[in-house]
């Protein structure tokens, strides 16, 4: 999947582990937006990020265009090698993450049982309930 697009739902930053350089975004099933799935996005090897705590209208995670990267490079002193690892997060292009290739997981919330997160290293993957997963880029 080249892009990861989930519009019309609330996403929030749910975790950042600085010692492991891991970032997690999540969208929970909410009656207000009519969603039934739990979605998580993982960014590993994070070098730099500019994020909002919440994305009320969803996310569109994709590699930065050449023009977007040129602007970010000028503002944040990125090198040409960073272009391959620069990911835009929101549809407007205001947020970005410089990291390894993002991945995502999604499952019906009602089937998750006691499981609170889809990216939980202490629990087996894939779980015993249906899931979807993939990588961006």
Tab-separated table of N, CA and C in Angstrom:
chain	number	residue	atom	x	y	z
A	1	UNK	N	0.861	-1.183	0.000
A	1	UNK	CA	0.000	0.000	0.000
A	1	UNK	C	0.901	1.237	0.000
A	2	UNK	N	0.786	2.070	-1.010
A	2	UNK	CA	1.641	3.255	-1.061
A	2	UNK	C	1.313	4.287	0.014
A	3	UNK	N	0.040	4.545	0.262
A	3	UNK	CA	-0.388	5.514	1.275
A	3	UNK	C	-1.275	4.800	2.291
A	4	UNK	N	-1.358	5.370	3.483
A	4	UNK	CA	-2.300	4.882	4.482
A	4	UNK	C	-3.296	6.013	4.723
A	5	UNK	N	-4.556	5.791	4.358
A	5	UNK	CA	-5.577	6.830	4.447
A	5	UNK	C	-6.730	6.335	5.296
A	6	UNK	N	-7.022	7.070	6.349
A	6	UNK	CA	-8.210	6.811	7.158
A	6	UNK	C	-8.792	8.182	7.496
A	7	UNK	N	-9.806	8.583	6.744
A	7	UNK	CA	-10.408	9.893	6.941
A	7	UNK	C	-11.656	9.775	7.806
A	8	UNK	N	-12.069	10.895	8.377
A	8	UNK	CA	-13.312	10.967	9.116
A	8	UNK	C	-13.288	10.308	10.478
A	9	UNK	N	-12.114	10.099	11.017
A	9	UNK	CA	-12.042	9.503	12.357
A	9	UNK	C	-10.933	10.162	13.151
A	10	UNK	N	-11.063	10.119	14.455
A	10	UNK	CA	-10.115	10.746	15.371
A	10	UNK	C	-8.886	9.867	15.564
A	11	UNK	N	-7.711	10.422	15.295
A	11	UNK	CA	-6.439	9.783	15.613
A	11	UNK	C	-5.748	10.626	16.657
A	12	UNK	N	-4.978	9.971	17.512
A	12	UNK	CA	-4.207	10.712	18.515
A	12	UNK	C	-2.852	10.053	18.699
A	13	UNK	N	-1.899	10.836	19.148
A	13	UNK	CA	-0.588	10.300	19.502
A	13	UNK	C	-0.783	9.578	20.832
A	14	UNK	N	-0.513	8.285	20.851
A	14	UNK	CA	-0.727	7.507	22.072
A	14	UNK	C	0.574	7.093	22.736
A	15	UNK	N	1.694	7.283	22.060
A	15	UNK	CA	2.943	6.927	22.710
A	15	UNK	C	4.165	7.295	21.904
A	16	UNK	N	5.205	7.641	22.631
A	16	UNK	CA	6.529	7.820	22.045
A	16	UNK	C	7.538	7.283	23.033
A	17	UNK	N	8.348	6.362	22.578
A	17	UNK	CA	9.389	5.779	23.409
A	17	UNK	C	10.727	6.322	22.918
A	18	UNK	N	11.287	7.316	23.612
A	18	UNK	CA	12.512	7.943	23.106
A	18	UNK	C	13.723	7.015	23.105
A	19	UNK	N	13.800	6.092	24.054
A	19	UNK	CA	14.969	5.209	24.089
A	19	UNK	C	14.965	4.214	22.927
A	20	UNK	N	13.784	3.867	22.435
A	20	UNK	CA	13.677	2.968	21.289
A	20	UNK	C	13.291	3.705	20.009
A	21	UNK	N	13.026	5.018	20.128
A	21	UNK	CA	12.680	5.874	18.994
A	21	UNK	C	11.457	5.346	18.251
A	22	UNK	N	10.403	5.027	19.020
A	22	UNK	CA	9.165	4.498	18.473
A	22	UNK	C	8.009	5.451	18.741
A	23	UNK	N	7.180	5.663	17.720
A	23	UNK	CA	6.023	6.536	17.800
A	23	UNK	C	4.781	5.736	17.437
A	24	UNK	N	3.699	5.952	18.198
A	24	UNK	CA	2.440	5.261	17.945
A	24	UNK	C	1.297	6.264	17.839
A	25	UNK	N	0.480	6.111	16.792
A	25	UNK	CA	-0.772	6.831	16.640
A	25	UNK	C	-1.888	5.795	16.720
A	26	UNK	N	-3.040	6.182	17.255
A	26	UNK	CA	-4.156	5.239	17.330
A	26	UNK	C	-5.480	5.948	17.119
A	27	UNK	N	-6.434	5.178	16.600
A	27	UNK	CA	-7.805	5.627	16.453
A	27	UNK	C	-8.686	4.524	16.999
A	28	UNK	N	-9.467	4.875	17.990
A	28	UNK	CA	-10.343	3.903	18.624
A	28	UNK	C	-11.721	3.949	17.976
A	29	UNK	N	-12.463	2.873	18.133
A	29	UNK	CA	-13.834	2.831	17.637
A	29	UNK	C	-14.678	3.805	18.450
A	30	UNK	N	-15.380	4.700	17.768
A	30	UNK	CA	-16.182	5.707	18.444
A	30	UNK	C	-17.574	5.771	17.833
A	31	UNK	N	-18.575	5.832	18.684
A	31	UNK	CA	-19.949	5.960	18.196
A	31	UNK	C	-20.161	7.287	17.477
A	32	UNK	N	-19.469	8.342	17.943
A	32	UNK	CA	-19.666	9.666	17.367
A	32	UNK	C	-19.264	9.729	15.890
A	33	UNK	N	-18.247	8.964	15.488
A	33	UNK	CA	-17.867	8.971	14.073
A	33	UNK	C	-18.267	7.673	13.363
A	34	UNK	N	-18.990	6.806	14.056
A	34	UNK	CA	-19.525	5.607	13.436
A	34	UNK	C	-18.495	4.548	13.078
A	35	UNK	N	-17.344	4.543	13.763
A	35	UNK	CA	-16.304	3.564	13.465
A	35	UNK	C	-16.426	2.360	14.394
A	36	UNK	N	-16.024	1.210	13.905
A	36	UNK	CA	-16.089	-0.015	14.701
A	36	UNK	C	-14.730	-0.679	14.851
A	37	UNK	N	-13.723	-0.122	14.184
A	37	UNK	CA	-12.395	-0.737	14.247
A	37	UNK	C	-11.449	0.075	15.121
A	38	UNK	N	-10.418	-0.611	15.595
A	38	UNK	CA	-9.303	0.006	16.316
A	38	UNK	C	-8.133	0.003	15.333
A	39	UNK	N	-7.496	1.158	15.152
A	39	UNK	CA	-6.409	1.292	14.186
A	39	UNK	C	-5.178	1.836	14.911
A	40	UNK	N	-4.013	1.261	14.613
A	40	UNK	CA	-2.757	1.769	15.157
A	40	UNK	C	-1.741	1.920	14.030
A	41	UNK	N	-0.932	2.959	14.132
A	41	UNK	CA	0.148	3.208	13.181
A	41	UNK	C	1.440	3.290	13.978
A	42	UNK	N	2.476	2.614	13.494
A	42	UNK	CA	3.766	2.546	14.161
A	42	UNK	C	4.847	3.164	13.273
A	43	UNK	N	5.662	4.024	13.870
A	43	UNK	CA	6.843	4.588	13.220
A	43	UNK	C	8.047	4.164	14.048
A	44	UNK	N	9.014	3.524	13.424
A	44	UNK	CA	10.232	3.118	14.119
A	44	UNK	C	11.425	3.935	13.674
A	45	UNK	N	12.461	3.960	14.489
A	45	UNK	CA	13.702	4.689	14.187
A	45	UNK	C	13.431	6.166	13.928
A	46	UNK	N	12.599	6.775	14.765
A	46	UNK	CA	12.213	8.174	14.594
A	46	UNK	C	13.409	9.082	14.854
A	47	UNK	N	13.663	9.968	13.906
A	47	UNK	CA	14.746	10.955	14.019
A	47	UNK	C	14.210	12.346	14.340
A	48	UNK	N	13.051	12.673	13.765
A	48	UNK	CA	12.487	14.010	13.904
A	48	UNK	C	10.994	13.920	13.645
A	49	UNK	N	10.217	14.728	14.369
A	49	UNK	CA	8.778	14.727	14.126
A	49	UNK	C	8.198	16.087	14.475
A	50	UNK	N	7.178	16.439	13.752
A	50	UNK	CA	6.386	17.626	14.027
A	50	UNK	C	4.937	17.163	13.937
A	51	UNK	N	4.294	17.035	15.098
A	51	UNK	CA	2.968	16.427	15.173
A	51	UNK	C	2.011	17.262	15.987
A	52	UNK	N	0.740	17.047	15.730
A	52	UNK	CA	-0.322	17.531	16.606
A	52	UNK	C	-0.661	16.382	17.555
A	53	UNK	N	-1.208	16.676	18.719
A	53	UNK	CA	-1.599	15.566	19.599
A	53	UNK	C	-2.809	14.807	19.072
A	54	UNK	N	-3.675	15.493	18.296
A	54	UNK	CA	-4.894	14.889	17.757
A	54	UNK	C	-5.054	15.233	16.287
A	55	UNK	N	-5.649	14.292	15.532
A	55	UNK	CA	-6.038	14.516	14.144
A	55	UNK	C	-7.519	14.183	14.066
A	56	UNK	N	-8.355	15.197	14.146
A	56	UNK	CA	-9.798	14.990	14.260
A	56	UNK	C	-10.446	14.476	12.980
A	57	UNK	N	-9.856	14.737	11.846
A	57	UNK	CA	-10.456	14.333	10.574
A	57	UNK	C	-9.708	13.192	9.900
A	58	UNK	N	-8.878	12.481	10.646
A	58	UNK	CA	-8.166	11.340	10.100
A	58	UNK	C	-6.740	11.652	9.707
A	59	UNK	N	-6.099	10.655	9.102
A	59	UNK	CA	-4.706	10.786	8.682
A	59	UNK	C	-4.564	10.344	7.225
A	60	UNK	N	-3.531	10.871	6.595
A	60	UNK	CA	-3.120	10.440	5.261
A	60	UNK	C	-1.599	10.358	5.325
A	61	UNK	N	-1.101	9.165	5.602
A	61	UNK	CA	0.340	8.972	5.777
A	61	UNK	C	0.926	8.552	4.441
A	62	UNK	N	1.906	9.336	4.004
A	62	UNK	CA	2.514	9.119	2.697
A	62	UNK	C	3.908	9.717	2.695
A	63	UNK	N	4.702	9.320	1.727
A	63	UNK	CA	6.035	9.898	1.583
A	63	UNK	C	5.889	11.353	1.129
A	64	UNK	N	6.737	12.229	1.643
A	64	UNK	CA	6.702	13.645	1.262
A	64	UNK	C	7.015	13.795	-0.223
A	65	UNK	N	6.298	14.722	-0.867
A	65	UNK	CA	6.603	15.028	-2.261
A	65	UNK	C	7.931	15.775	-2.317
A	66	UNK	N	8.478	15.915	-3.494
A	66	UNK	CA	9.748	16.633	-3.659
A	66	UNK	C	9.626	18.076	-3.170
A	67	UNK	N	8.501	18.720	-3.474
A	67	UNK	CA	8.299	20.104	-3.041
A	67	UNK	C	8.166	20.185	-1.515
A	68	UNK	N	7.394	19.271	-0.928
A	68	UNK	CA	7.248	19.261	0.531
A	68	UNK	C	8.588	18.997	1.201
A	69	UNK	N	9.354	18.048	0.658
A	69	UNK	CA	10.648	17.745	1.255
A	69	UNK	C	11.602	18.932	1.139
A	70	UNK	N	11.565	19.638	0.027
A	70	UNK	CA	12.437	20.808	-0.136
A	70	UNK	C	12.135	21.849	0.935
A	71	UNK	N	10.858	22.074	1.218
A	71	UNK	CA	10.474	23.025	2.268
A	71	UNK	C	10.934	22.537	3.638
A	72	UNK	N	10.673	21.264	3.934
A	72	UNK	CA	11.083	20.704	5.231
A	72	UNK	C	12.601	20.690	5.372
A	73	UNK	N	13.286	20.393	4.293
A	73	UNK	CA	14.743	20.353	4.311
A	73	UNK	C	15.334	21.716	4.662
A	74	UNK	N	14.752	22.739	4.085
A	74	UNK	CA	15.219	24.102	4.358
A	74	UNK	C	14.944	24.498	5.808
A	75	UNK	N	13.747	24.186	6.296
A	75	UNK	CA	13.359	24.564	7.653
A	75	UNK	C	14.081	23.774	8.739
A	76	UNK	N	14.337	22.472	8.474
A	76	UNK	CA	14.828	21.593	9.526
A	76	UNK	C	16.203	20.992	9.241
A	77	UNK	N	16.879	21.518	8.234
A	77	UNK	CA	18.238	21.092	7.886
A	77	UNK	C	18.331	19.598	7.592
A	78	UNK	N	17.380	19.095	6.823
A	78	UNK	CA	17.410	17.691	6.445
A	78	UNK	C	18.366	17.507	5.274
A	79	UNK	N	18.938	16.322	5.168
A	79	UNK	CA	19.836	16.014	4.050
A	79	UNK	C	19.054	15.327	2.940
A	80	UNK	N	19.632	15.265	1.763
A	80	UNK	CA	18.969	14.637	0.625
A	80	UNK	C	18.623	13.173	0.917
A	81	UNK	N	19.455	12.496	1.699
A	81	UNK	CA	19.198	11.094	2.050
A	81	UNK	C	17.937	10.935	2.904
A	82	UNK	N	17.520	11.998	3.586
A	82	UNK	CA	16.332	11.929	4.450
A	82	UNK	C	15.018	11.889	3.656
A	83	UNK	N	15.056	12.231	2.382
A	83	UNK	CA	13.825	12.297	1.585
A	83	UNK	C	13.083	10.960	1.572
A	84	UNK	N	13.813	9.869	1.498
A	84	UNK	CA	13.195	8.539	1.443
A	84	UNK	C	12.488	8.175	2.749
A	85	UNK	N	12.844	8.847	3.836
A	85	UNK	CA	12.328	8.512	5.168
A	85	UNK	C	11.458	9.609	5.778
A	86	UNK	N	10.974	10.528	4.960
A	86	UNK	CA	10.144	11.630	5.443
A	86	UNK	C	8.696	11.350	5.079
A	87	UNK	N	7.863	11.219	6.108
A	87	UNK	CA	6.467	10.814	5.953
A	87	UNK	C	5.541	11.934	6.401
A	88	UNK	N	4.630	12.323	5.528
A	88	UNK	CA	3.608	13.297	5.867
A	88	UNK	C	2.491	12.558	6.592
A	89	UNK	N	1.855	13.200	7.585
A	89	UNK	CA	0.872	12.508	8.417
A	89	UNK	C	-0.556	12.945	8.132
A	90	UNK	N	-0.785	14.225	7.980
A	90	UNK	CA	-2.161	14.707	7.815
A	90	UNK	C	-2.412	15.131	6.366
A	91	UNK	N	-3.678	15.173	5.975
A	91	UNK	CA	-4.003	15.534	4.589
A	91	UNK	C	-3.492	16.911	4.173
A	92	UNK	N	-3.388	17.842	5.115
A	92	UNK	CA	-2.930	19.198	4.783
A	92	UNK	C	-1.419	19.282	4.644
A	93	UNK	N	-0.686	18.273	5.094
A	93	UNK	CA	0.769	18.283	4.989
A	93	UNK	C	1.453	19.128	6.040
A	94	UNK	N	0.790	19.380	7.170
A	94	UNK	CA	1.386	20.196	8.226
A	94	UNK	C	2.221	19.389	9.215
A	95	UNK	N	2.049	18.079	9.254
A	95	UNK	CA	2.756	17.229	10.207
A	95	UNK	C	3.600	16.222	9.448
A	96	UNK	N	4.764	15.902	10.014
A	96	UNK	CA	5.623	14.924	9.367
A	96	UNK	C	6.431	14.161	10.403
A	97	UNK	N	6.939	13.001	9.970
A	97	UNK	CA	7.820	12.180	10.788
A	97	UNK	C	8.974	11.737	9.897
A	98	UNK	N	10.193	11.875	10.399
A	98	UNK	CA	11.379	11.345	9.738
A	98	UNK	C	11.700	10.043	10.457
A	99	UNK	N	11.458	8.914	9.772
A	99	UNK	CA	11.586	7.614	10.431
A	99	UNK	C	11.735	6.509	9.397
A	100	UNK	N	11.805	5.287	9.914
A	100	UNK	CA	11.712	4.123	9.052
A	100	UNK	C	10.314	4.042	8.469
A	101	UNK	N	10.103	3.056	7.647
A	101	UNK	CA	8.823	2.862	6.958
A	101	UNK	C	7.704	2.587	7.970
A	102	UNK	N	6.638	3.393	7.972
A	102	UNK	CA	5.534	3.174	8.910
A	102	UNK	C	4.760	1.896	8.587
A	103	UNK	N	4.199	1.313	9.623
A	103	UNK	CA	3.311	0.169	9.430
A	103	UNK	C	2.032	0.410	10.213
A	104	UNK	N	0.997	-0.375	9.901
A	104	UNK	CA	-0.299	-0.163	10.535
A	104	UNK	C	-0.989	-1.506	10.776
A	105	UNK	N	-1.909	-1.484	11.744
A	105	UNK	CA	-2.730	-2.647	12.064
A	105	UNK	C	-4.140	-2.173	12.371
A	106	UNK	N	-5.130	-2.991	11.977
A	106	UNK	CA	-6.521	-2.620	12.203
A	106	UNK	C	-7.330	-3.873	12.507
A	107	UNK	N	-8.247	-3.766	13.467
A	107	UNK	CA	-9.110	-4.887	13.836
A	107	UNK	C	-10.436	-4.367	14.364
A	108	UNK	N	-11.462	-5.185	14.257
A	108	UNK	CA	-12.755	-4.856	14.853
A	108	UNK	C	-12.583	-4.784	16.359
A	109	UNK	N	-12.950	-3.658	16.928
A	109	UNK	CA	-12.768	-3.455	18.360
A	109	UNK	C	-13.498	-4.512	19.188
A	110	UNK	N	-14.687	-4.885	18.765
A	110	UNK	CA	-15.496	-5.851	19.523
A	110	UNK	C	-14.821	-7.214	19.621
A	111	UNK	N	-13.920	-7.541	18.698
A	111	UNK	CA	-13.249	-8.836	18.694
A	111	UNK	C	-11.938	-8.839	19.481
A	112	UNK	N	-11.463	-7.670	19.916
A	112	UNK	CA	-10.164	-7.584	20.576
A	112	UNK	C	-10.174	-8.111	22.017
A	113	UNK	N	-11.339	-8.239	22.610
A	113	UNK	CA	-11.416	-8.755	23.982
A	113	UNK	C	-10.682	-7.862	24.960
A	114	UNK	N	-9.797	-8.452	25.752
A	114	UNK	CA	-9.028	-7.709	26.754
A	114	UNK	C	-7.811	-7.010	26.167
A	115	UNK	N	-7.507	-7.274	24.937
A	115	UNK	CA	-6.318	-6.685	24.317
A	115	UNK	C	-6.525	-5.185	24.143
A	116	UNK	N	-5.591	-4.397	24.660
A	116	UNK	CA	-5.709	-2.941	24.599
A	116	UNK	C	-4.992	-2.334	23.400
A	117	UNK	N	-3.991	-3.040	22.877
A	117	UNK	CA	-3.206	-2.498	21.770
A	117	UNK	C	-2.890	-3.596	20.765
A	118	UNK	N	-2.796	-3.217	19.507
A	118	UNK	CA	-2.428	-4.163	18.467
A	118	UNK	C	-0.912	-4.292	18.349
A	119	UNK	N	-0.174	-3.251	18.733
A	119	UNK	CA	1.285	-3.314	18.798
A	119	UNK	C	1.672	-3.523	20.258
A	120	UNK	N	1.649	-4.764	20.691
A	120	UNK	CA	2.016	-5.126	22.057
A	120	UNK	C	2.968	-6.304	21.958
A	121	UNK	N	4.246	-6.047	22.211
A	121	UNK	CA	5.271	-7.077	22.041
A	121	UNK	C	5.089	-8.256	22.986
A	122	UNK	N	4.326	-8.081	24.047
A	122	UNK	CA	4.124	-9.181	24.988
A	122	UNK	C	3.035	-10.148	24.539
A	123	UNK	N	2.303	-9.806	23.459
A	123	UNK	CA	1.220	-10.651	22.964
A	123	UNK	C	1.548	-11.149	21.559
A	124	UNK	N	1.077	-12.348	21.202
A	124	UNK	CA	1.416	-12.912	19.886
A	124	UNK	C	0.779	-12.130	18.739
A	125	UNK	N	1.482	-12.151	17.599
A	125	UNK	CA	0.952	-11.566	16.378
A	125	UNK	C	1.107	-12.578	15.261
A	126	UNK	N	0.147	-12.847	14.446
A	126	UNK	CA	-1.186	-12.267	14.512
A	126	UNK	C	-1.992	-12.875	15.655
A	127	UNK	N	-2.961	-12.109	16.138
A	127	UNK	CA	-3.792	-12.631	17.219
A	127	UNK	C	-4.809	-13.646	16.688
A	128	UNK	N	-5.621	-14.166	17.570
A	128	UNK	CA	-6.595	-15.175	17.158
A	128	UNK	C	-7.905	-14.570	16.651
A	129	UNK	N	-7.921	-13.278	16.353
A	129	UNK	CA	-9.087	-12.627	15.756
A	129	UNK	C	-8.646	-11.975	14.439
A	130	UNK	N	-9.573	-11.762	13.509
A	130	UNK	CA	-9.211	-11.206	12.200
A	130	UNK	C	-8.621	-9.794	12.307
A	131	UNK	N	-7.569	-9.569	11.563
A	131	UNK	CA	-6.902	-8.255	11.524
A	131	UNK	C	-6.489	-7.948	10.086
A	132	UNK	N	-6.221	-6.667	9.873
A	132	UNK	CA	-5.587	-6.220	8.639
A	132	UNK	C	-4.321	-5.505	9.050
A	133	UNK	N	-3.299	-5.556	8.208
A	133	UNK	CA	-2.055	-4.857	8.513
A	133	UNK	C	-1.304	-4.591	7.213
A	134	UNK	N	-0.359	-3.685	7.301
A	134	UNK	CA	0.430	-3.359	6.129
A	134	UNK	C	1.486	-2.330	6.435
A	135	UNK	N	2.189	-1.929	5.404
A	135	UNK	CA	3.230	-0.909	5.516
A	135	UNK	C	2.951	0.199	4.518
A	136	UNK	N	3.484	1.369	4.808
A	136	UNK	CA	3.319	2.532	3.934
A	136	UNK	C	4.538	2.639	3.052
A	137	UNK	N	4.323	3.032	1.815
A	137	UNK	CA	5.454	3.299	0.926
A	137	UNK	C	5.840	2.201	0.024
